[in-house]
Coordinates of N, CA and C in Angstrom, one line a residue:
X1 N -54.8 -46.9 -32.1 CA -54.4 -46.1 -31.0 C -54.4 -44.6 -31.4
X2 N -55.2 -43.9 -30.7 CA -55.4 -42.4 -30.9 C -55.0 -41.4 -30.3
X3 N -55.5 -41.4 -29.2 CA -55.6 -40.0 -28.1 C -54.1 -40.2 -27.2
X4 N -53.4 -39.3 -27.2 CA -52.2 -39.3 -26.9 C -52.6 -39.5 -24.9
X5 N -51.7 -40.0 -24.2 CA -52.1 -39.6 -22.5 C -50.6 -39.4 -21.8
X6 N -51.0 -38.6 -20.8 CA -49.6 -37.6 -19.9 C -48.9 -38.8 -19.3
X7 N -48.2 -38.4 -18.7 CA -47.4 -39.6 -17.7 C -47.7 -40.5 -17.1
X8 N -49.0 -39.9 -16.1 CA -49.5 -40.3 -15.3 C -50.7 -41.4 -16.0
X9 N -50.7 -41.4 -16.8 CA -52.1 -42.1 -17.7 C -51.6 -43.6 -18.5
X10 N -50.1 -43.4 -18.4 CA -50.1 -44.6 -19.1 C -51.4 -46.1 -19.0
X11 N -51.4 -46.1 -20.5 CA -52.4 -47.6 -20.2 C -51.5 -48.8 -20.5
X12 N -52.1 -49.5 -19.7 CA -51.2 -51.2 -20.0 C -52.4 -52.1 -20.3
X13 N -51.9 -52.9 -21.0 CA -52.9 -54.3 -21.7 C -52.5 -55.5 -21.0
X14 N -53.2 -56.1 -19.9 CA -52.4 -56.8 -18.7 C -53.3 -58.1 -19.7
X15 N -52.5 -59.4 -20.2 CA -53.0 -60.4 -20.5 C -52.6 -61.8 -19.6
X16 N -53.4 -62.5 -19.1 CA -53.5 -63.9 -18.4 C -54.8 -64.4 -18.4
X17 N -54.4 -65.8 -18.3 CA -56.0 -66.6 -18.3 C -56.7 -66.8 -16.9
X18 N -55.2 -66.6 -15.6 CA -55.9 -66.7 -14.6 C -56.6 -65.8 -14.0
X19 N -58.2 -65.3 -13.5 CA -58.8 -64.5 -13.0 C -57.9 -63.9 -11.7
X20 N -57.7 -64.7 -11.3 CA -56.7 -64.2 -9.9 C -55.5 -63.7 -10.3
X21 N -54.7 -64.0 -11.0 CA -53.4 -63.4 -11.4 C -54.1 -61.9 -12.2
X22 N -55.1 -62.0 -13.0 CA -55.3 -60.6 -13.3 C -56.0 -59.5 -12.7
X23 N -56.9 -60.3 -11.7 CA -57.3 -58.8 -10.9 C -55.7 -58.5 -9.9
X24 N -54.9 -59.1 -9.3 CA -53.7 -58.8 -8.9 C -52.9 -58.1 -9.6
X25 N -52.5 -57.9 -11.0 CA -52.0 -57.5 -11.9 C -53.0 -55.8 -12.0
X26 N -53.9 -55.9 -12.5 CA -54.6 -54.9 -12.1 C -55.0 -53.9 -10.7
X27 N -55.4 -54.6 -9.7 CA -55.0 -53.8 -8.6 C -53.6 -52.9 -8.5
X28 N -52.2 -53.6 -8.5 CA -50.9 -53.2 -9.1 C -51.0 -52.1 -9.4
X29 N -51.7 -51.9 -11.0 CA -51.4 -51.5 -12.1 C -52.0 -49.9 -11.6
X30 N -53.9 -50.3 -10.7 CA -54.1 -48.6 -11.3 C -53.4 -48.0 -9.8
X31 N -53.0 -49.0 -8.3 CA -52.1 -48.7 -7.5 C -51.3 -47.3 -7.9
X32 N -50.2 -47.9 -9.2 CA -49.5 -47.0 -9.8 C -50.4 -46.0 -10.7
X33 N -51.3 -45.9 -10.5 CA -51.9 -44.6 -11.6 C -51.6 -44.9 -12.7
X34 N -51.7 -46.5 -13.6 CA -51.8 -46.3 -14.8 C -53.4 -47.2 -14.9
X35 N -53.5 -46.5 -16.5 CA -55.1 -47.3 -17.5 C -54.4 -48.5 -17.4
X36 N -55.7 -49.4 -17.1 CA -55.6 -50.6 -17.0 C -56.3 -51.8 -17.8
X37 N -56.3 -52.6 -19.3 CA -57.2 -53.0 -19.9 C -56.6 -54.4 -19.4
X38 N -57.5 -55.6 -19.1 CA -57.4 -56.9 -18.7 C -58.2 -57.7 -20.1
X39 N -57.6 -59.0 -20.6 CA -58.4 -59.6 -21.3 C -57.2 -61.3 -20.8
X40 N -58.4 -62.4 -21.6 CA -57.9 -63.6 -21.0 C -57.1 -64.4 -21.8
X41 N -56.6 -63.7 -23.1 CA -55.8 -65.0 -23.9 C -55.1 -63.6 -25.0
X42 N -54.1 -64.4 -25.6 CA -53.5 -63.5 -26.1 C -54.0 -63.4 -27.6
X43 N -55.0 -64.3 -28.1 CA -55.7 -63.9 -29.5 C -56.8 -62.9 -29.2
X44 N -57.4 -62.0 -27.9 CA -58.2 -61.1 -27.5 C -56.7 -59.9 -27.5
X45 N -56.0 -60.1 -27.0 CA -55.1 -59.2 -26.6 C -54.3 -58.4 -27.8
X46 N -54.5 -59.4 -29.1 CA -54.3 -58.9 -30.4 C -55.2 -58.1 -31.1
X47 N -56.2 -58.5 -30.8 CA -57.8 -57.9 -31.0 C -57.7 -56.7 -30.8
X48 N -57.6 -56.8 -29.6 CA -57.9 -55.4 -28.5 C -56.7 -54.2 -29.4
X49 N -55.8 -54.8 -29.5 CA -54.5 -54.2 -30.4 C -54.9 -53.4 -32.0
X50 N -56.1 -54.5 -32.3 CA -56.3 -54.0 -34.0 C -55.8 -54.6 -35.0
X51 N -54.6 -55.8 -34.4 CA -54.1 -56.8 -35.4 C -54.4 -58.0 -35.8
X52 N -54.5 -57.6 -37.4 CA -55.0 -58.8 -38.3 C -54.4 -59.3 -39.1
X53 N -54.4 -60.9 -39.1 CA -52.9 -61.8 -39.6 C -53.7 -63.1 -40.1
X54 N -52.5 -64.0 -40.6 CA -52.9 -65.3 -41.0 C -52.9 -66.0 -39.5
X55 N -54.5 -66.4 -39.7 CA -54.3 -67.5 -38.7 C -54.2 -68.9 -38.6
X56 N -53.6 -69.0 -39.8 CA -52.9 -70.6 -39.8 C -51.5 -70.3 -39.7
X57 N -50.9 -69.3 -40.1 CA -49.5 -69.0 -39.8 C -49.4 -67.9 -38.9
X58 N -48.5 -68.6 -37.4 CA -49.3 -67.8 -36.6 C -47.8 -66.8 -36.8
X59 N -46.7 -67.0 -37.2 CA -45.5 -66.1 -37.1 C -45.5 -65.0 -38.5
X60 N -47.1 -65.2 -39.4 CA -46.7 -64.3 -40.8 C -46.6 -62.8 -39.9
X61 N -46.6 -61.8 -41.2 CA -46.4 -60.4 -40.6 C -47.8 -59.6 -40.7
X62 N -47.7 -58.8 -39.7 CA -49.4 -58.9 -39.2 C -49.4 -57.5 -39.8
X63 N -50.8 -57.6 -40.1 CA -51.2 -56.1 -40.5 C -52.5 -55.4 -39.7
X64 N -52.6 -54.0 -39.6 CA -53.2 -53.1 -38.9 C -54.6 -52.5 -39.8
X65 N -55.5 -52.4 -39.5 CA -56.6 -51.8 -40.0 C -56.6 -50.7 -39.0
X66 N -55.9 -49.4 -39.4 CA -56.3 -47.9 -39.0 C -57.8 -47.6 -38.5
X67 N -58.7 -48.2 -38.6 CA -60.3 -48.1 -38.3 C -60.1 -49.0 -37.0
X68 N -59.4 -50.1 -36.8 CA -59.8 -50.8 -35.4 C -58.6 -49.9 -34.5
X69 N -58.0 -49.0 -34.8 CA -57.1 -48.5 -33.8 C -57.8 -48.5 -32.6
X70 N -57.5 -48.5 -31.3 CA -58.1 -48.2 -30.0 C -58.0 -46.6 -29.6
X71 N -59.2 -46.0 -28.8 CA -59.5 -44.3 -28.6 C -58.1 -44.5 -27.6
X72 N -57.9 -45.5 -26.7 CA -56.8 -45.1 -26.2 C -55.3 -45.8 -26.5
X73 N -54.2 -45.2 -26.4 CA -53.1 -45.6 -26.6 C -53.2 -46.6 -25.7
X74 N -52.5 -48.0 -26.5 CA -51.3 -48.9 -25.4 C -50.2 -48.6 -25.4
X75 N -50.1 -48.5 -24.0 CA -48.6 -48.2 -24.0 C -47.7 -49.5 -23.4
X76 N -48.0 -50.3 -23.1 CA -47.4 -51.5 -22.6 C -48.1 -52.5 -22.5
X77 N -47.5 -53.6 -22.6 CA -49.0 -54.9 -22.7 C -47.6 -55.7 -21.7
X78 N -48.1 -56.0 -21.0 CA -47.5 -57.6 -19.8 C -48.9 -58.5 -19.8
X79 N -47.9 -60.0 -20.0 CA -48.7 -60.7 -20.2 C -48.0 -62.4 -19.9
X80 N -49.1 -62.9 -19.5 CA -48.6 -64.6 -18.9 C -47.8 -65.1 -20.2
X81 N -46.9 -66.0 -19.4 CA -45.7 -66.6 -20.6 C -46.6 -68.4 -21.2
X82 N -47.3 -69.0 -20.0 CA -48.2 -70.2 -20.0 C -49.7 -69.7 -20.2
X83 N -50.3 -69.8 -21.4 CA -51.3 -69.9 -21.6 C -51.9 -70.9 -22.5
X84 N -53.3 -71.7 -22.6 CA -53.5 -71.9 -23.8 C -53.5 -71.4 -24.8
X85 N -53.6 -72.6 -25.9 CA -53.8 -71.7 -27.6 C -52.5 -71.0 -27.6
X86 N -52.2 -69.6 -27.4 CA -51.4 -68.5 -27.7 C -51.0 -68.7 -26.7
X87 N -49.4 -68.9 -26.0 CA -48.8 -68.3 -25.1 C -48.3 -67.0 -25.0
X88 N -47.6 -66.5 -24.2 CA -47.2 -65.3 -24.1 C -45.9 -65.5 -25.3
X89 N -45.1 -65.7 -25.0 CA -43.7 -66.0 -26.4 C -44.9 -65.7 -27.4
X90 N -45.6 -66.5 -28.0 CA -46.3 -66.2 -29.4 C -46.6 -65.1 -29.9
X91 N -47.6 -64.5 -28.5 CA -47.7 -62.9 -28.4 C -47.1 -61.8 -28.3
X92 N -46.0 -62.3 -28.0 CA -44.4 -61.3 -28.1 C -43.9 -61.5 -29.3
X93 N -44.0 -63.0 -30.3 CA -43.4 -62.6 -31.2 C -44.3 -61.4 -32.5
X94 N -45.7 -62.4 -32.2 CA -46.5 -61.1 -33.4 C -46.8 -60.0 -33.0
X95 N -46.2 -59.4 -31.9 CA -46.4 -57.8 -31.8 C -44.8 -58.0 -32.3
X96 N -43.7 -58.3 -32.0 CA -42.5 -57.6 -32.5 C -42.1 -57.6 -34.2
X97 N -43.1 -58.6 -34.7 CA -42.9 -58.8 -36.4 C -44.1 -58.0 -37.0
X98 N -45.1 -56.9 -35.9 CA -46.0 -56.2 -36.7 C -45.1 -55.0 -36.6
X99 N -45.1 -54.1 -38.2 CA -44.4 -53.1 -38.1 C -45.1 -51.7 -37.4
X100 N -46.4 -52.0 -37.3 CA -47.3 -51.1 -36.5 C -47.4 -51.4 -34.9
X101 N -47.0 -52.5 -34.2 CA -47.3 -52.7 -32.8 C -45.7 -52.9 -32.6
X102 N -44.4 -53.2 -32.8 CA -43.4 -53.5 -32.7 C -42.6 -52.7 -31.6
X103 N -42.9 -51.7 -31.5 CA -42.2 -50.4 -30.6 C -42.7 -50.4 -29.3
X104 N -44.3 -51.3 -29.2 CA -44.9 -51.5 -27.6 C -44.1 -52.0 -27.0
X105 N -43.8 -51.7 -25.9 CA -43.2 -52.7 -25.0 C -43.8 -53.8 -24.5
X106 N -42.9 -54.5 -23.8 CA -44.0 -56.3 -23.8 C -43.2 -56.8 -22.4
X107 N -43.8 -56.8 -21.8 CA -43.0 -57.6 -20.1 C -43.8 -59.0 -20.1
X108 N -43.1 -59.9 -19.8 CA -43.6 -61.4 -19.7 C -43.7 -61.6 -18.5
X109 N -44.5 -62.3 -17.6 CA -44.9 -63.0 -16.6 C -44.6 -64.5 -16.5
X110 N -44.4 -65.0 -15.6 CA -44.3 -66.8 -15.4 C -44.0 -66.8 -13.9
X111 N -44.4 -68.1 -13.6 CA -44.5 -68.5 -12.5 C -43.7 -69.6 -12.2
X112 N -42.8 -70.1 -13.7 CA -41.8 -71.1 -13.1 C -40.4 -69.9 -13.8
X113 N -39.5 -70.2 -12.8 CA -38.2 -69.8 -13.1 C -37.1 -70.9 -14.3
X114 N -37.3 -70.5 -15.3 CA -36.3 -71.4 -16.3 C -35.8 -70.5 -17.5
X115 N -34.1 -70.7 -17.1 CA -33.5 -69.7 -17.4 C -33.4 -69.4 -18.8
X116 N -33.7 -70.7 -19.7 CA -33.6 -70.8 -21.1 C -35.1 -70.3 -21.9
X117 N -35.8 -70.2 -20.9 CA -37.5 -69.5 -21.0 C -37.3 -67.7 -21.3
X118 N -36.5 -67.6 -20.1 CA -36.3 -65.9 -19.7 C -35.5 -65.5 -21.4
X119 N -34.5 -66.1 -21.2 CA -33.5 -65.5 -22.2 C -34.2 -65.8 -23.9
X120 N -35.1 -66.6 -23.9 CA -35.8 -66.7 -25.3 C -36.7 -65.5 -25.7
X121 N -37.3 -65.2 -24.5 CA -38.2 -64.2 -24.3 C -37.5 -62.5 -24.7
X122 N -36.5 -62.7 -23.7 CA -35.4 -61.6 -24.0 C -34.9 -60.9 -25.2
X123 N -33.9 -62.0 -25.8 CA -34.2 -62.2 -27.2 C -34.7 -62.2 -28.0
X124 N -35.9 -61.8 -28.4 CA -36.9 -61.8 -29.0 C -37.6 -60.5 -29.0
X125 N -37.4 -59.5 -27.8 CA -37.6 -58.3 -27.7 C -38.4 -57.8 -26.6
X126 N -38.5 -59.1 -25.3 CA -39.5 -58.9 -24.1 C -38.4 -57.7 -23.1
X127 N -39.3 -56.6 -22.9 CA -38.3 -55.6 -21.9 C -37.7 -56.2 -20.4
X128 N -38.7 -57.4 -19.9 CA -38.3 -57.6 -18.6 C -39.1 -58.6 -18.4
X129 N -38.3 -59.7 -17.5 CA -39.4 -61.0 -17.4 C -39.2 -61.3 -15.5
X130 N -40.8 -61.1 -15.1 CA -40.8 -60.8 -13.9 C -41.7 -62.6 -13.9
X131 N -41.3 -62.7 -12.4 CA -41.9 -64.0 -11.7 C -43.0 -64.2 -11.1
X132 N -44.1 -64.7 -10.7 CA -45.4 -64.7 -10.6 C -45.0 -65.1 -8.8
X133 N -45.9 -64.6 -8.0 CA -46.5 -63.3 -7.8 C -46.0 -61.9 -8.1
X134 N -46.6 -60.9 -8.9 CA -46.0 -60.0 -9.3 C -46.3 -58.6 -8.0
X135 N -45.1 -58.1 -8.4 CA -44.7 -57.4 -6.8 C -45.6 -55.8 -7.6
X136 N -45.4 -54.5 -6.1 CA -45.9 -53.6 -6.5 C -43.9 -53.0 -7.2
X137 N -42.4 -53.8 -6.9 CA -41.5 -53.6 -7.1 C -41.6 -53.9 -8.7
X138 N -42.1 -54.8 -8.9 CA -42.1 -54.9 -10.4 C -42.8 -54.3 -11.5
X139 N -43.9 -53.7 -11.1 CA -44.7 -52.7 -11.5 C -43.8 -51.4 -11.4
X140 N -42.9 -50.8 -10.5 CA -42.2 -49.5 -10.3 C -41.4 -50.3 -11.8
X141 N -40.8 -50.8 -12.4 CA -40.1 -50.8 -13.4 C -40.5 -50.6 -15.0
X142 N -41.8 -50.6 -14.6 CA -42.7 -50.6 -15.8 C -42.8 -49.6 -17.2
X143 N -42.7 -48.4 -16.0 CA -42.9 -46.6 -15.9 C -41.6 -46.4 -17.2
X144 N -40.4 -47.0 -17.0 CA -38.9 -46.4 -17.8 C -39.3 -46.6 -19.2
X145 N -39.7 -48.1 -19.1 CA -39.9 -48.6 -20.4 C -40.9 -47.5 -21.2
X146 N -42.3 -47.5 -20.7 CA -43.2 -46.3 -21.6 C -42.3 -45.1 -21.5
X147 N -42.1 -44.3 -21.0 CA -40.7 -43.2 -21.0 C -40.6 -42.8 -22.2
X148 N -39.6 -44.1 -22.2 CA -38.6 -44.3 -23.7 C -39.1 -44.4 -24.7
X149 N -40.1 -44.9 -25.1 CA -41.1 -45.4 -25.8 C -42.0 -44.1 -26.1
X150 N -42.6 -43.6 -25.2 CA -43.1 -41.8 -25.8 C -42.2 -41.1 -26.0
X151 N -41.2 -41.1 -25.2 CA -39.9 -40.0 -25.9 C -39.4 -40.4 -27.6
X152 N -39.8 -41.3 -27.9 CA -39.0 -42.0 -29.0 C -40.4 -41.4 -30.3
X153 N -41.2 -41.7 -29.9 CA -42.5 -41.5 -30.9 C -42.5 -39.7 -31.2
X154 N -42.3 -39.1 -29.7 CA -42.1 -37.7 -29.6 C -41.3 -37.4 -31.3
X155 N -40.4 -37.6 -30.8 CA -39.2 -37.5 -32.0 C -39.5 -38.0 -33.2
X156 N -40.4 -38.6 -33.7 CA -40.6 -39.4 -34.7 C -41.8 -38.3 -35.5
X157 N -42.4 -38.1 -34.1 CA -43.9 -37.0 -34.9 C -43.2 -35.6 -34.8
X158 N -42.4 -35.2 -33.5 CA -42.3 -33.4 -33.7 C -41.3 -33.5 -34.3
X159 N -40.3 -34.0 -34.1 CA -38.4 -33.7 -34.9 C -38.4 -33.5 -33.9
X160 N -38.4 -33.6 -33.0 CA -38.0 -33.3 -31.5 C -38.0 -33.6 -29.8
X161 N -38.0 -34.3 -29.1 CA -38.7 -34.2 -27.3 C -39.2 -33.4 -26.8
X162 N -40.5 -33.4 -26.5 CA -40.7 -32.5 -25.9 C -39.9 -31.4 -24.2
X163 N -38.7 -32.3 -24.1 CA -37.8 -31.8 -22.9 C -37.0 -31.2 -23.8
X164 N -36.4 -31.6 -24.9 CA -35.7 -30.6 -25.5 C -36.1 -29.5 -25.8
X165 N -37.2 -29.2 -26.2 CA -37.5 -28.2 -26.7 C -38.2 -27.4 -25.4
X166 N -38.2 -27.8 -24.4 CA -38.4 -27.1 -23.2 C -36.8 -26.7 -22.8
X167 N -35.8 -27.4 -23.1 CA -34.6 -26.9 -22.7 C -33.8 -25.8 -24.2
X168 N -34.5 -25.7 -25.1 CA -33.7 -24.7 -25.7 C -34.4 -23.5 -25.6
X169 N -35.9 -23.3 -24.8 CA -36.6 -22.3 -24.5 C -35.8 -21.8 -23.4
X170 N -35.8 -22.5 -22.5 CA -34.8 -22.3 -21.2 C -33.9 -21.5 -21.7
X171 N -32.6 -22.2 -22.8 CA -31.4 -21.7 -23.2 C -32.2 -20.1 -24.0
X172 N -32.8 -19.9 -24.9 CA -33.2 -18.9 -25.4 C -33.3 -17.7 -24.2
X173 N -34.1 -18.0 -23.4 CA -34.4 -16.7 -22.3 C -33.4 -16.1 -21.1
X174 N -32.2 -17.8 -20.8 CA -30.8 -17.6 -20.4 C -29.9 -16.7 -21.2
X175 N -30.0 -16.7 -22.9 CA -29.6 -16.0 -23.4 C -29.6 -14.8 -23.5
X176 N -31.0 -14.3 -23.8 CA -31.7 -13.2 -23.7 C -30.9 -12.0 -22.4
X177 N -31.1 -13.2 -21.1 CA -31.1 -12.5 -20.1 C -29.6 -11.9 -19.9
X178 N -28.9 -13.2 -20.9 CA -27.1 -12.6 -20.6 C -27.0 -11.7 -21.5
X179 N -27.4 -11.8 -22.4 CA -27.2 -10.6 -23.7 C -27.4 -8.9 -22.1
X180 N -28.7 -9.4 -21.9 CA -29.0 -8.2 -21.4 C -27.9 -7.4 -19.9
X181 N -27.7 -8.9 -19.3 CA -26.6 -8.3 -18.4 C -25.3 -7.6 -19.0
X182 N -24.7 -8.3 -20.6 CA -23.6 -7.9 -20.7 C -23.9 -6.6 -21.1
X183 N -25.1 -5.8 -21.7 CA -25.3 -4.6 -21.7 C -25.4 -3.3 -21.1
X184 N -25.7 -3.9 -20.0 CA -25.2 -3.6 -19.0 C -24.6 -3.2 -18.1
X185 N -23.3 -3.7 -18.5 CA -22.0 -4.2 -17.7 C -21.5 -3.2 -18.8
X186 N -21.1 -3.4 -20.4 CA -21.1 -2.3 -21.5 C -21.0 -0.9 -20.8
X187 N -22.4 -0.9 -20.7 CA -23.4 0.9 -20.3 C -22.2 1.1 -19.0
X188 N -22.4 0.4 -17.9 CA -22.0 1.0 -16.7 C -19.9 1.1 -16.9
X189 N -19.5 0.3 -17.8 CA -18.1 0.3 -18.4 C -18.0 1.8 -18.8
X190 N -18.9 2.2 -20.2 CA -18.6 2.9 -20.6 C -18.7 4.5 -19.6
X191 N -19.3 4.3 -18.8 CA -20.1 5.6 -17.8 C -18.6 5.7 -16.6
X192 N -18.5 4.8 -16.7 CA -16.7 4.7 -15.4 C -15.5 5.3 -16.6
X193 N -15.8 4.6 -17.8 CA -14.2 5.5 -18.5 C -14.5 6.7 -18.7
X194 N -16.0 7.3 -18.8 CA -15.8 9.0 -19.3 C -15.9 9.3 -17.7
X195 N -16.6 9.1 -16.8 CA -16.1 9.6 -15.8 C -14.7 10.0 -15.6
X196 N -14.1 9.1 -15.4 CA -12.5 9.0 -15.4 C -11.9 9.9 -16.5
X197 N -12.2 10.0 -17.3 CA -11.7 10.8 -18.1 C -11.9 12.3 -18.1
X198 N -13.6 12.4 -17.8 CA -13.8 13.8 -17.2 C -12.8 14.4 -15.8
X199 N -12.6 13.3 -15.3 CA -11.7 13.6 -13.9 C -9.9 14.2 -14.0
X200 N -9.9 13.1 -15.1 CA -8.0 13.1 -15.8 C -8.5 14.6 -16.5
X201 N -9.4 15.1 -17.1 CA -9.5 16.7 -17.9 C -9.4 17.3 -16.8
X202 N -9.9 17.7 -15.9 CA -10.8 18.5 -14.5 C -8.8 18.5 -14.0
X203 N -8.1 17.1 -13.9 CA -7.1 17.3 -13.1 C -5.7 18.2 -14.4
X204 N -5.9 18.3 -15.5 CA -5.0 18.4 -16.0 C -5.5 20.3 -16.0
X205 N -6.7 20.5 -16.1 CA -7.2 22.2 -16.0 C -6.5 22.4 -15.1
X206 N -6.5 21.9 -13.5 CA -6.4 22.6 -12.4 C -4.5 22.8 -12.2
X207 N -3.9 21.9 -12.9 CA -2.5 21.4 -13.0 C -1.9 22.7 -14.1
X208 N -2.6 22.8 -15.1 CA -2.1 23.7 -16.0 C -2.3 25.4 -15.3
X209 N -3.5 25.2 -14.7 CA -4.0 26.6 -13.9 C -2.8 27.0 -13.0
X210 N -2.9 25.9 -12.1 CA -1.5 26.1 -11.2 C -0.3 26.6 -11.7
X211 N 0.4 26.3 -12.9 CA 1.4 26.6 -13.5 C 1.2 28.1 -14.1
X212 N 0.1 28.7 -14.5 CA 0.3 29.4 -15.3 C 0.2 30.5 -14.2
X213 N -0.7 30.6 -13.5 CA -0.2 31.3 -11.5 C 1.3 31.4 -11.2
X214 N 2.1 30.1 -11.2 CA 2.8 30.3 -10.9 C 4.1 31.4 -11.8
X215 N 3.7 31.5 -12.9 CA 4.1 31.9 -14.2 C 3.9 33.6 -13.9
X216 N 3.4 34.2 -13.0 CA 2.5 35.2 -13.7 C 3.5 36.3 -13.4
X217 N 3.6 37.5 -13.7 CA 4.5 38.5 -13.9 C 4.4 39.1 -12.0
X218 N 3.8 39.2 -11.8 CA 3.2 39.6 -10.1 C 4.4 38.4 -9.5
X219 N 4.4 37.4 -9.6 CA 4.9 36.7 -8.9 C 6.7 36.7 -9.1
X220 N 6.8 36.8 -10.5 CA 8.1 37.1 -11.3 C 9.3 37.9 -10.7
X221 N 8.3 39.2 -10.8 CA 8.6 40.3 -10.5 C 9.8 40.5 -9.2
X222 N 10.9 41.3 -9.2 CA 11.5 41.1 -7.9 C 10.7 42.8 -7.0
X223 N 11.2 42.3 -5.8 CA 10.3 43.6 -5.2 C 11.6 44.5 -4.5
X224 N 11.5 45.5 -4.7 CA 12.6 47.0 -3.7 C 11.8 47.5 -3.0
X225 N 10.6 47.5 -2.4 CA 10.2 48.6 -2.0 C 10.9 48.4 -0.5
X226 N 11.6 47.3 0.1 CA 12.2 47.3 1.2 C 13.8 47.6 1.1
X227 N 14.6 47.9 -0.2 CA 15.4 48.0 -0.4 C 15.8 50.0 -0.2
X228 N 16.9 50.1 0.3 CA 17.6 51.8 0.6 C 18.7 51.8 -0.7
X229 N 18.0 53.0 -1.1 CA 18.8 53.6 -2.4 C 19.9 53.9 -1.7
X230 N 21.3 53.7 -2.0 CA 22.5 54.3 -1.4 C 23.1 55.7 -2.7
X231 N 23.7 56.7 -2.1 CA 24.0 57.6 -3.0 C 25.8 58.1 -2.9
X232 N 26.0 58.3 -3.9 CA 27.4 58.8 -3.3 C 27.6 59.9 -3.4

């Protein structure tokens, strides 16, 4: 598996033996806008995968030949629980004991309801076990699982999600932008106290002016020129 694909691209590895349950499953699938690869048994469906194992022991631990990778990623394989040879269980367990396929997610299909079937499946590491006919409602659940599963790899190759690191760019330029308001706010702070303070000078000139007017010898002064010299 090579070429990385967007949301919209997810591919699924849809396995059953029945031709009718898989063009159904496929119709579904590219319905939703995902890659769609169909094959009829689950020893093709390992193939298709790149995994090579003992095939007399079908539970050994499987190994990957880097040269048979696929150009496109699987991102999810659903697949029939009843098949010959390989059933679906078998095929859930050797993708979950290969340390190279383990992380795929895996949705089982069946067409009988038995509860001790579902929960084996479960147990084992199947994300969701849908009932045959498969709905376009059971396909909408499909989408969370790859999600998780690219968000997870994300982090494994960058050190990081790619949403996170769209949200500390976010935080970086929110920062930026408040640094710049509080400067701001600073500048126009500082421009209101010397105002103010040029005002409290201006009032304490005009206050001191006044006083010293009122101080002045002219004003002091008493006046006679209305006053009559008396003589004796």
């Amino acid at each position: 598996m090579g070429m990385a694909v967007t949301d919209d691209q997810f591919h699924v590895l849809a396995v059953d033996d029945s031709v009718i349950d898989r063009k159904l499953i496929e119709r579904l699938l590219k319905t939703s806008s995902f890659q769609v690869t169909t094959v009829d048994s689950g020893s093709k469906a390992l193939e298709f995968l790149g995994w090579h194992g003992n095939e007399i022991n079908m539970f050994s631990e499987a190994s990957i030949s880097p040269n048979n990778y696929q150009e496109v990623e699987v991102n999810l394989v659903i697949t029939d629980y009843c098949m010959p040879g390989m059933t679906g269980y078998d095929l859930l367990k050797k993708i979950k004991e290969s340390a190279f396929l383990r992380d795929i997610p895996v949705v089982i299909m069946s067409s009988e309801n038995v509860p001790s079937r579902i929960t084996r499946c479960l147990e084992e590491g199947a994300e969701e076990f849908f009932l045959k006919p498969m709905k376009l409602s059971d396909v909408n659940k499909l989408r969370p699982h790859m999600m998780r599963t690219k968000l997870k790899n994300d982090i494994i190759e960058n050190g990081k999600p790619e949403n996170e690191e769209k949200q500390e760019n976010e935080k970086i330029i929110t920062t930026g932008e408040a640094d710049s308001e509080v400067q701001q706010f600073q500048t126009a702070q500082s421009l209101q106290q010397q105002t103010s303070q040029n005002n409290n000078n201006n009032n304490d000139n005009n206050k001191r002016k006044s006083m010293e007017e009122g101080l002045s010898p002219d004003r002091t002064r008493p006046r006679y020129s209305d006053l009559t010299v008396m003589s004796n």
